Backbone as a chain_set.jsonl record, in Angstrom:
{"seq": "MIFSNARPDGSPSALWQLQNELLHLAENLLGPRDHSKIIYQPAFLSGGPYLWNSTNRDGAAAVLSMNAAGFWPTAVYEMAHETVHLLNPTDGYTNWLEEGVAVAFSLHVLEHYGMDKYSPTLQTYTDALELVMELPGRPFAVPRAARSIVGALNAVTVESLHAAAPGHANEKLDRLVSICVPR", "coords": {"N": [[1.179, 8.439, 21.04], [3.384, 11.014, 23.654], [5.566, 12.613, 23.369], [8.501, 12.717, 25.127], [10.033, 16.051, 27.086], [12.324, 15.728, 28.117], [15.378, 14.119, 27.156], [16.296, 11.423, 24.841], [17.041, 9.539, 26.304], [17.475, 10.199, 28.753], [14.67, 9.153, 29.524], [13.352, 6.064, 30.606], [10.815, 5.093, 31.266], [9.553, 5.828, 29.539], [10.404, 5.222, 26.805], [10.593, 2.517, 26.626], [7.487, 2.393, 26.519], [7.335, 3.599, 24.125], [8.415, 0.874, 22.945], [6.544, -1.3, 23.169], [4.693, 0.545, 21.786], [6.41, -0.051, 19.179], [6.078, -3.07, 18.556], [3.856, -3.044, 18.825], [2.501, -1.566, 16.219], [4.074, -3.548, 14.522], [3.218, -5.647, 14.913], [0.544, -5.489, 14.317], [1.347, -5.037, 11.704], [2.717, -6.64, 10.018], [2.412, -9.208, 11.342], [1.575, -11.905, 14.538], [4.57, -11.618, 16.829], [7.248, -13.765, 18.107], [6.455, -14.401, 20.409], [8.274, -16.302, 23.345], [9.513, -14.806, 22.75], [11.796, -13.203, 25.393], [11.502, -9.646, 25.162], [13.383, -6.865, 26.347], [14.397, -4.018, 28.066], [14.771, -1.882, 26.128], [18.658, 0.43, 24.813], [21.076, 2.313, 24.996], [23.798, 2.31, 22.625], [27.5, 3.349, 21.771], [28.442, 2.803, 18.494], [25.939, 0.944, 18.053], [22.176, 1.548, 15.598], [21.554, -2.184, 16.551], [20.437, -5.446, 17.97], [20.344, -6.865, 19.87], [20.974, -9.994, 20.906], [20.455, -11.6, 23.972], [22.739, -13.177, 26.348], [21.671, -16.009, 27.155], [20.049, -16.471, 25.169], [17.16, -15.792, 24.87], [15.81, -14.22, 24.941], [15.481, -10.931, 23.118], [16.778, -7.413, 22.405], [15.991, -4.065, 21.972], [19.421, -1.914, 20.367], [20.194, 1.812, 21.044], [21.974, 3.783, 18.799], [24.257, 6.235, 20.518], [23.732, 8.873, 19.039], [20.453, 8.239, 18.964], [19.921, 8.854, 21.089], [19.725, 11.04, 22.37], [17.634, 12.193, 20.213], [14.485, 12.242, 20.016], [13.327, 11.953, 17.136], [15.567, 10.232, 16.151], [16.108, 8.617, 17.241], [13.516, 6.453, 17.607], [12.945, 6.506, 14.809], [15.584, 4.035, 14.993], [15.079, 2.487, 16.303], [12.406, 1.631, 15.75], [13.544, 0.432, 13.405], [14.97, -2.094, 14.233], [12.776, -3.513, 15.869], [11.567, -4.69, 13.829], [13.003, -6.269, 13.64], [12.695, -7.597, 16.116], [10.316, -9.528, 16.241], [11.211, -11.901, 15.459], [13.998, -12.449, 17.059], [16.459, -12.81, 15.839], [20.088, -14.57, 15.702], [23.194, -12.677, 14.087], [23.243, -11.828, 10.635], [20.533, -10.99, 8.528], [18.05, -11.85, 5.679], [17.539, -9.765, 2.894], [14.789, -9.347, 2.608], [13.766, -8.816, 4.906], [15.532, -6.724, 5.804], [14.671, -5.13, 4.407], [11.749, -4.58, 4.907], [11.911, -3.382, 7.171], [12.992, -0.944, 7.397], [11.01, 0.075, 5.98], [9.189, -0.095, 6.885], [10.874, 1.927, 9.381], [10.196, 4.412, 7.874], [7.067, 4.198, 7.804], [6.489, 4.686, 10.432], [7.901, 7.123, 11.411], [6.007, 7.961, 9.752], [4.656, 8.121, 11.318], [3.715, 8.668, 13.641], [4.421, 12.201, 13.183], [6.4, 12.616, 12.483], [9.595, 13.499, 10.551], [10.286, 12.451, 7.953], [13.742, 10.341, 7.5], [16.337, 9.244, 5.425], [17.776, 6.485, 4.574], [20.999, 5.588, 5.273], [22.264, 3.769, 4.798], [23.674, 2.449, 1.771], [22.842, 0.209, 1.204], [20.851, -0.045, 2.961], [18.957, 1.366, 1.937], [18.998, -0.285, -0.753], [17.697, -2.325, -0.649], [15.38, -1.474, 0.249], [13.998, -0.258, -2.243], [13.926, -3.8, -3.242], [11.558, -4.096, -1.645], [10.333, -2.37, -2.117], [8.79, -2.759, -4.358], [7.302, -5.151, -3.913], [4.385, -6.359, -4.743], [1.018, -4.806, -3.27], [2.742, -3.116, -1.456], [4.648, -1.781, 1.205], [3.988, -4.332, 2.572], [2.376, -6.33, 3.217], [2.789, -8.775, 1.192], [5.723, -9.764, 2.921], [3.926, -10.024, 4.975], [2.396, -11.348, 4.648], [3.703, -14.173, 3.549], [5.529, -14.375, 5.659], [3.415, -15.238, 6.867], [3.791, -17.915, 6.167], [5.935, -19.917, 6.455], [6.15, -18.511, 9.226], [8.809, -16.596, 10.021], [10.679, -13.988, 8.839], [13.099, -13.795, 8.337], [13.601, -16.605, 8.138], [12.129, -16.411, 5.201], [11.054, -18.859, 2.438], [12.432, -18.851, -1.296], [9.899, -19.826, -1.945], [7.933, -19.588, -0.355], [7.464, -17.039, -1.007], [6.704, -16.804, -2.948], [4.342, -18.037, -3.477], [2.722, -16.456, -2.005], [2.691, -13.912, -3.107], [2.562, -14.545, -6.568], [3.929, -14.692, -9.657], [5.651, -12.659, -9.61], [8.453, -11.395, -10.435], [11.405, -14.01, -10.839], [14.175, -13.296, -10.247], [14.627, -11.265, -8.328], [13.684, -12.694, -6.888], [15.096, -14.218, -5.873], [16.712, -12.747, -4.607], [15.784, -11.628, -2.726], [15.368, -13.013, -0.541], [17.661, -13.449, -0.166], [21.644, -14.163, 2.301], [21.255, -10.896, 4.253], [24.013, -7.565, 4.242], [24.714, -5.309, 6.01], [26.636, -2.435, 4.187]], "CA": [[3.066, 7.599, 23.088], [3.703, 11.877, 23.483], [7.614, 12.293, 23.534], [8.494, 14.307, 26.487], [11.354, 16.639, 26.589], [13.858, 15.051, 28.048], [16.372, 12.8, 26.476], [14.924, 9.781, 25.695], [18.598, 8.055, 26.911], [16.627, 10.214, 30.117], [13.133, 8.314, 29.624], [13.485, 5.243, 30.671], [9.509, 5.154, 30.615], [8.194, 6.389, 27.92], [11.247, 4.639, 26.025], [9.448, 1.295, 27.169], [5.964, 3.002, 26.021], [7.727, 3.196, 22.686], [9.527, -0.36, 22.134], [5.577, -1.878, 23.501], [3.572, 0.551, 20.412], [6.43, 0.124, 17.777], [5.685, -4.254, 18.981], [2.018, -3.385, 18.505], [2.308, -1.684, 15.159], [4.435, -4.152, 14.198], [1.983, -6.656, 14.645], [-0.65, -5.446, 13.076], [1.502, -4.881, 9.642], [3.639, -8.307, 9.878], [1.594, -10.38, 12.314], [2.404, -11.984, 16.065], [5.78, -11.929, 17.114], [7.721, -15.025, 18.789], [5.742, -14.888, 22.547], [8.461, -17.446, 23.377], [11.118, -14.368, 23.491], [11.488, -11.219, 26.594], [11.406, -7.841, 24.819], [13.969, -6.121, 27.147], [14.251, -2.164, 27.151], [16.039, -0.184, 25.001], [19.85, 1.078, 25.697], [22.048, 2.901, 24.254], [25.981, 2.364, 23.152], [27.835, 3.166, 20.754], [27.838, 0.785, 17.433], [24.079, 1.261, 18.029], [21.74, 0.377, 16.086], [21.59, -3.065, 16.323], [19.828, -5.815, 17.725], [21.103, -7.884, 20.955], [20.552, -11.163, 21.661], [21.123, -12.683, 25.393], [23.66, -14.803, 25.995], [21.19, -17.507, 26.978], [19.258, -16.604, 24.011], [15.366, -16.341, 25.548], [15.602, -12.631, 24.0], [16.381, -9.738, 22.787], [16.522, -5.764, 22.912], [16.999, -2.481, 20.241], [20.477, -1.282, 20.797], [19.989, 2.493, 20.118], [22.987, 4.755, 18.714], [24.82, 7.304, 21.038], [23.174, 10.149, 18.172], [19.505, 8.317, 19.585], [20.249, 8.999, 22.751], [19.91, 12.656, 22.346], [17.321, 12.856, 19.711], [13.734, 11.437, 19.598], [13.571, 11.207, 16.454], [16.132, 9.17, 15.98], [15.457, 7.13, 18.723], [11.933, 6.23, 16.923], [13.916, 5.646, 13.493], [15.748, 3.117, 15.285], [14.054, 1.624, 16.765], [11.706, 1.276, 14.606], [13.885, -0.849, 12.137], [15.165, -3.21, 15.393], [11.48, -4.045, 16.322], [10.526, -5.232, 12.688], [13.851, -7.207, 14.505], [13.147, -8.28, 17.211], [9.95, -10.582, 15.835], [12.018, -12.976, 15.544], [15.306, -12.061, 16.63], [18.644, -14.212, 15.758], [21.947, -13.999, 15.204], [23.819, -12.493, 12.525], [23.114, -11.34, 9.035], [19.013, -11.08, 7.784], [17.59, -11.44, 4.009], [17.475, -8.774, 2.034], [13.231, -9.264, 2.617], [13.708, -8.575, 6.614], [16.031, -5.735, 6.412], [13.312, -3.926, 3.696], [10.892, -4.101, 5.888], [12.506, -2.753, 8.697], [13.421, 0.092, 6.489], [10.034, 0.401, 5.613], [9.184, 0.1, 9.119], [10.963, 2.784, 10.151], [9.047, 5.938, 7.965], [5.831, 4.374, 8.912], [6.176, 5.044, 12.126], [8.495, 7.839, 11.389], [4.686, 9.031, 9.739], [2.976, 7.846, 11.988], [4.443, 9.802, 14.926], [4.203, 13.32, 12.638], [7.482, 13.32, 12.091], [9.983, 14.389, 9.52], [10.848, 11.181, 7.664], [14.975, 10.167, 7.032], [16.561, 8.577, 3.708], [18.585, 5.514, 4.842], [22.015, 6.357, 4.894], [23.699, 3.0, 4.349], [22.844, 2.152, 0.233], [22.272, -1.727, 1.215], [19.483, -0.216, 3.292], [18.082, 1.592, 0.498], [18.768, -0.994, -2.139], [16.927, -3.061, 0.343], [13.889, -0.409, 0.858], [13.531, -0.698, -3.116], [13.17, -4.239, -3.487], [10.532, -4.539, -1.06], [8.234, -1.763, -2.179], [8.451, -3.265, -5.112], [6.675, -5.712, -4.131], [2.691, -6.255, -5.342], [1.168, -4.989, -2.174], [3.622, -2.56, -0.751], [5.492, -2.903, 1.509], [4.285, -5.358, 4.053], [0.793, -7.483, 2.803], [3.47, -9.683, 0.818], [6.564, -9.854, 4.388], [3.406, -9.876, 6.399], [1.649, -13.319, 3.779], [5.28, -15.445, 3.175], [5.864, -15.319, 7.462], [2.447, -16.471, 8.3], [3.701, -18.892, 5.822], [6.953, -19.925, 7.694], [6.905, -18.809, 10.619], [9.523, -15.55, 10.754], [11.08, -13.241, 7.962], [13.909, -14.241, 8.315], [12.84, -17.885, 7.668], [11.019, -16.711, 3.9], [11.514, -18.601, 1.661], [11.486, -18.281, -2.742], [9.192, -20.416, -2.743], [6.569, -18.928, 0.075], [7.427, -15.525, -1.858], [6.513, -16.798, -4.65], [2.729, -17.88, -3.014], [2.94, -14.685, -1.267], [3.056, -13.393, -4.743], [2.772, -14.987, -8.072], [4.555, -14.193, -11.06], [6.873, -11.687, -9.534], [10.124, -11.881, -11.303], [11.814, -14.631, -9.498], [15.675, -13.645, -9.004], [13.85, -10.163, -7.428], [12.763, -13.338, -4.823], [15.955, -14.992, -5.07], [17.52, -11.29, -3.884], [14.771, -10.907, -1.308], [15.542, -14.293, 0.731], [19.674, -14.207, 0.59], [22.125, -12.876, 3.28], [21.712, -8.633, 3.259], [25.758, -7.875, 5.232], [24.578, -4.0, 5.425], [27.659, -1.322, 4.763]], "C": [[3.009, 9.778, 22.39], [5.494, 11.556, 24.186], [7.749, 13.093, 24.701], [10.048, 14.801, 26.497], [12.854, 16.307, 26.959], [14.132, 14.268, 27.055], [15.801, 11.873, 26.197], [16.854, 8.846, 25.902], [17.805, 8.791, 28.763], [15.604, 9.943, 30.646], [13.059, 7.396, 29.299], [11.986, 4.505, 30.159], [9.292, 4.848, 28.952], [9.476, 6.026, 26.496], [10.462, 2.506, 25.813], [8.069, 1.703, 26.156], [6.593, 2.976, 24.659], [8.015, 2.427, 21.483], [8.014, -0.628, 21.823], [5.036, -0.935, 22.161], [4.13, -0.22, 19.254], [6.322, -1.738, 18.166], [4.557, -4.713, 18.87], [1.846, -2.886, 16.567], [2.842, -2.682, 13.571], [4.331, -5.024, 14.119], [0.896, -6.634, 13.861], [-0.166, -5.599, 12.016], [1.777, -6.343, 8.973], [2.765, -9.775, 10.381], [2.361, -11.216, 13.762], [4.016, -12.36, 16.026], [6.458, -13.267, 17.746], [7.542, -14.44, 19.961], [7.248, -15.763, 23.431], [9.824, -16.964, 23.017], [11.39, -13.573, 24.229], [12.539, -10.047, 25.178], [12.91, -7.32, 26.251], [14.58, -4.67, 27.02], [15.212, -2.366, 26.638], [17.343, -0.222, 25.253], [20.453, 1.119, 24.17], [23.525, 2.862, 24.059], [26.14, 2.77, 21.952], [28.864, 2.263, 20.016], [26.708, 0.871, 17.419], [24.307, 1.799, 16.206], [21.96, -0.659, 15.952], [20.74, -4.295, 17.314], [20.704, -6.622, 18.544], [20.409, -9.222, 21.651], [20.81, -11.269, 23.63], [21.277, -12.925, 25.592], [22.8, -15.861, 26.115], [19.826, -17.472, 25.829], [17.887, -16.908, 24.048], [15.547, -15.228, 25.423], [16.549, -12.052, 23.816], [16.011, -8.566, 23.264], [17.174, -5.787, 21.133], [18.131, -2.277, 21.261], [20.7, -0.024, 19.832], [21.474, 3.142, 19.73], [23.265, 5.376, 19.835], [24.036, 9.015, 20.297], [21.128, 9.795, 19.352], [19.406, 9.08, 20.71], [19.514, 10.375, 23.467], [18.379, 13.468, 21.736], [15.624, 11.926, 19.727], [13.572, 11.148, 18.308], [14.298, 10.285, 16.081], [16.444, 7.334, 16.757], [14.44, 6.932, 18.322], [12.469, 5.581, 16.335], [14.74, 4.373, 13.599], [15.71, 1.943, 15.736], [13.16, 0.662, 16.352], [12.467, 0.104, 13.769], [14.571, -1.358, 12.977], [14.112, -3.49, 15.946], [11.455, -5.04, 15.377], [12.551, -6.746, 12.815], [13.615, -8.076, 15.473], [11.101, -9.668, 17.511], [9.724, -11.872, 15.71], [13.242, -12.674, 15.755], [16.208, -13.39, 16.56], [20.124, -13.595, 15.218], [21.906, -13.907, 14.425], [23.318, -11.881, 11.646], [21.517, -11.709, 9.254], [18.696, -11.966, 6.515], [17.205, -9.707, 4.083], [15.534, -8.448, 2.236], [13.307, -8.599, 3.562], [14.288, -6.781, 6.758], [15.381, -4.84, 5.184], [12.61, -3.732, 3.803], [10.995, -3.171, 7.244], [13.326, -2.066, 8.1], [12.34, 0.491, 6.18], [9.56, 0.759, 6.591], [8.76, 1.615, 9.365], [10.135, 4.094, 9.106], [7.816, 5.427, 8.113], [6.164, 5.215, 9.89], [7.061, 6.434, 12.21], [6.163, 8.923, 10.588], [3.898, 9.332, 10.781], [2.932, 9.047, 13.303], [4.306, 11.769, 14.435], [5.426, 13.952, 12.328], [9.221, 13.387, 10.929], [10.933, 12.495, 9.136], [12.588, 11.179, 7.249], [14.933, 8.809, 5.345], [17.62, 7.597, 4.482], [19.904, 5.771, 4.707], [22.579, 5.01, 4.682], [22.722, 2.345, 2.345], [22.215, 0.313, 0.528], [20.833, -1.504, 1.544], [18.486, 0.8, 2.11], [17.981, 1.11, -0.886], [16.992, -2.19, -1.377], [15.422, -2.923, 0.319], [13.035, -0.51, -0.86], [13.48, -1.925, -4.168], [12.372, -4.115, -2.781], [8.766, -2.664, -1.581], [8.044, -2.066, -4.165], [7.093, -4.656, -6.172], [4.051, -6.419, -4.443], [2.327, -6.184, -2.995], [1.829, -4.251, -1.396], [3.924, -2.222, 0.406], [6.138, -4.614, 2.535], [3.327, -6.999, 4.197], [2.113, -8.652, 2.093], [4.695, -10.461, 2.193], [5.079, -10.297, 4.599], [1.996, -12.18, 5.416], [3.007, -14.113, 4.18], [5.548, -15.199, 4.894], [4.994, -15.537, 7.481], [2.563, -18.156, 7.431], [5.315, -19.931, 6.692], [7.052, -19.413, 8.891], [7.632, -17.518, 10.936], [10.161, -14.877, 8.96], [12.381, -13.726, 7.983], [13.644, -15.512, 7.884], [11.89, -17.612, 6.167], [11.892, -17.598, 3.231], [11.771, -17.751, -0.832], [9.978, -19.075, -2.856], [7.305, -20.141, -1.927], [6.503, -17.51, -0.328], [6.289, -15.455, -2.935], [3.961, -17.371, -4.383], [2.023, -16.612, -1.989], [2.736, -12.85, -2.78], [3.555, -14.176, -6.568], [3.126, -14.479, -9.319], [5.109, -12.813, -9.998], [7.674, -12.735, -10.119], [11.335, -13.039, -10.446], [13.579, -13.812, -9.157], [15.062, -12.023, -8.997], [13.494, -10.794, -5.492], [14.648, -13.458, -4.323], [16.539, -14.034, -4.132], [17.379, -11.574, -1.808], [15.168, -12.039, -0.124], [17.581, -14.989, 1.386], [19.426, -13.393, 1.811], [21.846, -11.069, 2.543], [23.048, -8.6, 4.364], [25.65, -6.22, 4.605], [25.602, -3.511, 5.713], [27.449, -0.857, 4.171]], "O": [[2.738, 10.064, 21.224], [6.144, 10.822, 24.93], [7.044, 14.04, 25.05], [11.015, 14.174, 26.064], [13.961, 16.485, 26.45], [13.35, 13.798, 26.228], [14.934, 11.338, 26.889], [17.394, 7.79, 25.572], [17.652, 8.056, 29.738], [15.311, 10.208, 31.812], [12.793, 7.151, 28.122], [11.829, 3.737, 29.21], [9.055, 4.157, 27.961], [9.369, 6.551, 25.388], [10.058, 1.749, 24.93], [7.876, 1.143, 25.077], [6.165, 2.028, 24.002], [8.022, 2.592, 20.263], [7.676, -0.416, 20.659], [4.878, -1.697, 21.206], [3.433, -0.854, 18.461], [7.35, -1.804, 17.492], [4.102, -5.856, 18.813], [1.257, -3.602, 15.758], [2.466, -2.693, 12.399], [5.074, -5.678, 13.388], [0.435, -7.418, 13.032], [-0.816, -6.187, 11.152], [1.347, -6.93, 7.98], [2.61, -10.899, 9.905], [3.57, -11.113, 13.967], [4.535, -13.224, 15.319], [5.495, -14.031, 17.793], [8.508, -13.955, 20.55], [6.944, -15.702, 24.623], [10.854, -17.629, 22.904], [11.195, -12.551, 23.571], [13.654, -9.907, 24.676], [12.859, -8.135, 27.172], [15.155, -4.262, 26.011], [16.283, -2.958, 26.765], [17.526, -1.065, 26.131], [20.426, 0.558, 23.075], [24.36, 3.208, 24.894], [25.273, 2.684, 21.082], [29.689, 1.447, 20.428], [26.341, 0.873, 16.244], [25.311, 2.16, 15.591], [22.795, -0.739, 15.051], [19.77, -3.571, 17.541], [21.741, -7.074, 18.059], [19.615, -9.357, 22.582], [21.735, -10.625, 24.127], [20.485, -13.85, 25.772], [22.965, -16.769, 25.3], [18.897, -18.275, 25.742], [17.368, -17.89, 23.517], [15.273, -14.936, 26.588], [17.755, -12.184, 24.024], [15.223, -8.397, 24.195], [17.785, -6.339, 20.219], [18.046, -2.375, 22.486], [21.075, -0.073, 18.661], [22.273, 2.904, 20.636], [22.323, 5.135, 20.59], [23.879, 10.037, 20.964], [20.637, 10.617, 20.126], [18.579, 9.958, 20.955], [19.005, 10.611, 24.563], [17.904, 14.528, 22.142], [15.754, 10.758, 19.359], [13.653, 9.938, 18.101], [13.708, 9.322, 15.59], [16.704, 6.131, 16.779], [13.853, 7.68, 19.104], [12.733, 4.411, 16.616], [14.766, 3.606, 12.637], [16.175, 0.816, 15.57], [13.088, -0.56, 16.483], [11.957, -0.995, 13.551], [15.643, -1.094, 12.433], [14.458, -3.943, 17.037], [11.345, -6.206, 15.757], [12.88, -7.714, 12.13], [14.21, -9.136, 15.665], [10.814, -10.328, 18.51], [8.77, -12.648, 15.772], [13.894, -12.549, 14.718], [16.426, -14.473, 17.104], [20.762, -12.695, 14.673], [21.143, -14.473, 13.641], [22.652, -10.993, 12.178], [21.211, -12.601, 10.045], [19.351, -13.009, 6.52], [16.808, -8.885, 4.909], [15.096, -7.326, 1.979], [12.898, -7.46, 3.339], [13.792, -5.887, 7.444], [15.773, -3.673, 5.165], [12.124, -2.8, 3.162], [10.239, -2.529, 7.973], [14.502, -2.427, 8.152], [12.459, 1.697, 5.964], [9.538, 1.881, 7.097], [7.722, 2.265, 9.484], [9.37, 4.785, 9.779], [7.12, 6.264, 8.687], [6.017, 6.436, 9.947], [6.891, 6.964, 13.308], [5.527, 9.928, 10.906], [3.035, 10.148, 11.108], [2.181, 9.972, 13.615], [4.109, 12.57, 15.348], [5.67, 15.124, 12.037], [9.791, 12.571, 11.653], [11.724, 11.776, 9.747], [12.847, 12.169, 6.566], [14.165, 8.093, 4.703], [18.438, 8.268, 5.113], [20.044, 6.401, 3.659], [23.726, 5.15, 4.257], [21.575, 2.011, 2.048], [21.346, -0.392, 0.015], [19.866, -2.086, 1.052], [17.339, 0.587, 1.717], [17.355, 1.575, -1.839], [15.839, -2.492, -1.684], [14.537, -3.778, 0.35], [11.83, -0.75, -0.933], [13.211, -1.773, -5.359], [11.652, -3.612, -3.644], [7.6, -2.281, -1.488], [7.236, -1.547, -4.935], [6.579, -4.955, -7.249], [2.909, -6.681, -4.066], [2.793, -6.786, -2.028], [1.625, -4.624, -0.241], [2.891, -2.526, 1.002], [7.099, -5.302, 2.878], [3.44, -8.068, 4.798], [2.263, -9.57, 2.899], [4.532, -11.66, 2.423], [5.084, -11.462, 4.199], [1.413, -13.241, 5.637], [3.1, -14.621, 5.298], [5.848, -16.284, 5.392], [4.932, -16.442, 8.314], [1.923, -19.172, 7.699], [5.067, -20.596, 7.697], [7.953, -19.771, 9.65], [7.324, -17.057, 12.034], [9.908, -15.575, 7.979], [12.43, -14.359, 6.928], [13.313, -15.363, 6.708], [11.008, -18.432, 5.91], [13.115, -17.457, 3.233], [11.407, -16.706, -1.372], [9.141, -18.884, -3.738], [6.174, -20.307, -2.382], [5.533, -16.826, -0.001], [5.499, -14.667, -3.455], [2.902, -17.08, -4.938], [0.946, -16.234, -1.527], [2.705, -11.641, -3.01], [4.545, -14.197, -7.301], [2.336, -13.755, -9.925], [4.252, -11.93, -10.001], [7.712, -13.956, -10.273], [11.996, -12.656, -9.481], [14.072, -13.788, -8.029], [15.159, -11.596, -10.148], [13.304, -10.407, -4.339], [15.271, -13.127, -3.314], [16.849, -14.377, -2.991], [17.97, -11.649, -0.73], [15.218, -11.761, 1.074], [18.213, -15.74, 2.128], [18.537, -12.694, 2.299], [21.996, -10.431, 1.501], [23.136, -9.471, 5.23], [26.076, -5.787, 3.534], [26.043, -3.626, 6.856], [27.948, 0.263, 4.058]]}, "num_chains": 1, "name": "protein.A"}
């Protein structure tokens, strides 16, 4: 991907190309997305980044922050994170596993595009990343295997993680499947 000199919010076609590239990268690392859901054009809104679900729940979009509207590396970082959530869009909060994988994927994508890495700004995201990095084959092998068993990162159970990472500490697996509320 060649990033234009224009701002991200002034480059809807480049933003859409980036979204599709990120989906492709995420599917290569984590398995196929839920193709019954439509992926809508990313948007920039105050209060972003977050995942927006359509009113009738037929699809979702990445909503990026106003900081990302003017700076490609921030747009890439935020969109990569939300892209992990786009694999299986859900309402509300997800688990620590999905949040940790989303942070790891954001960092992976920044490196992929030769951009400086960011550190997560929320301690919750730092903690989620640390949990995922402790998994064997970190950070994508076990999540991919567990996701292939149950169909979605947000549906992973302790049992599916045990199947994908035998011998990993139970208390860590319990935390990975519990709800993560970013603060």
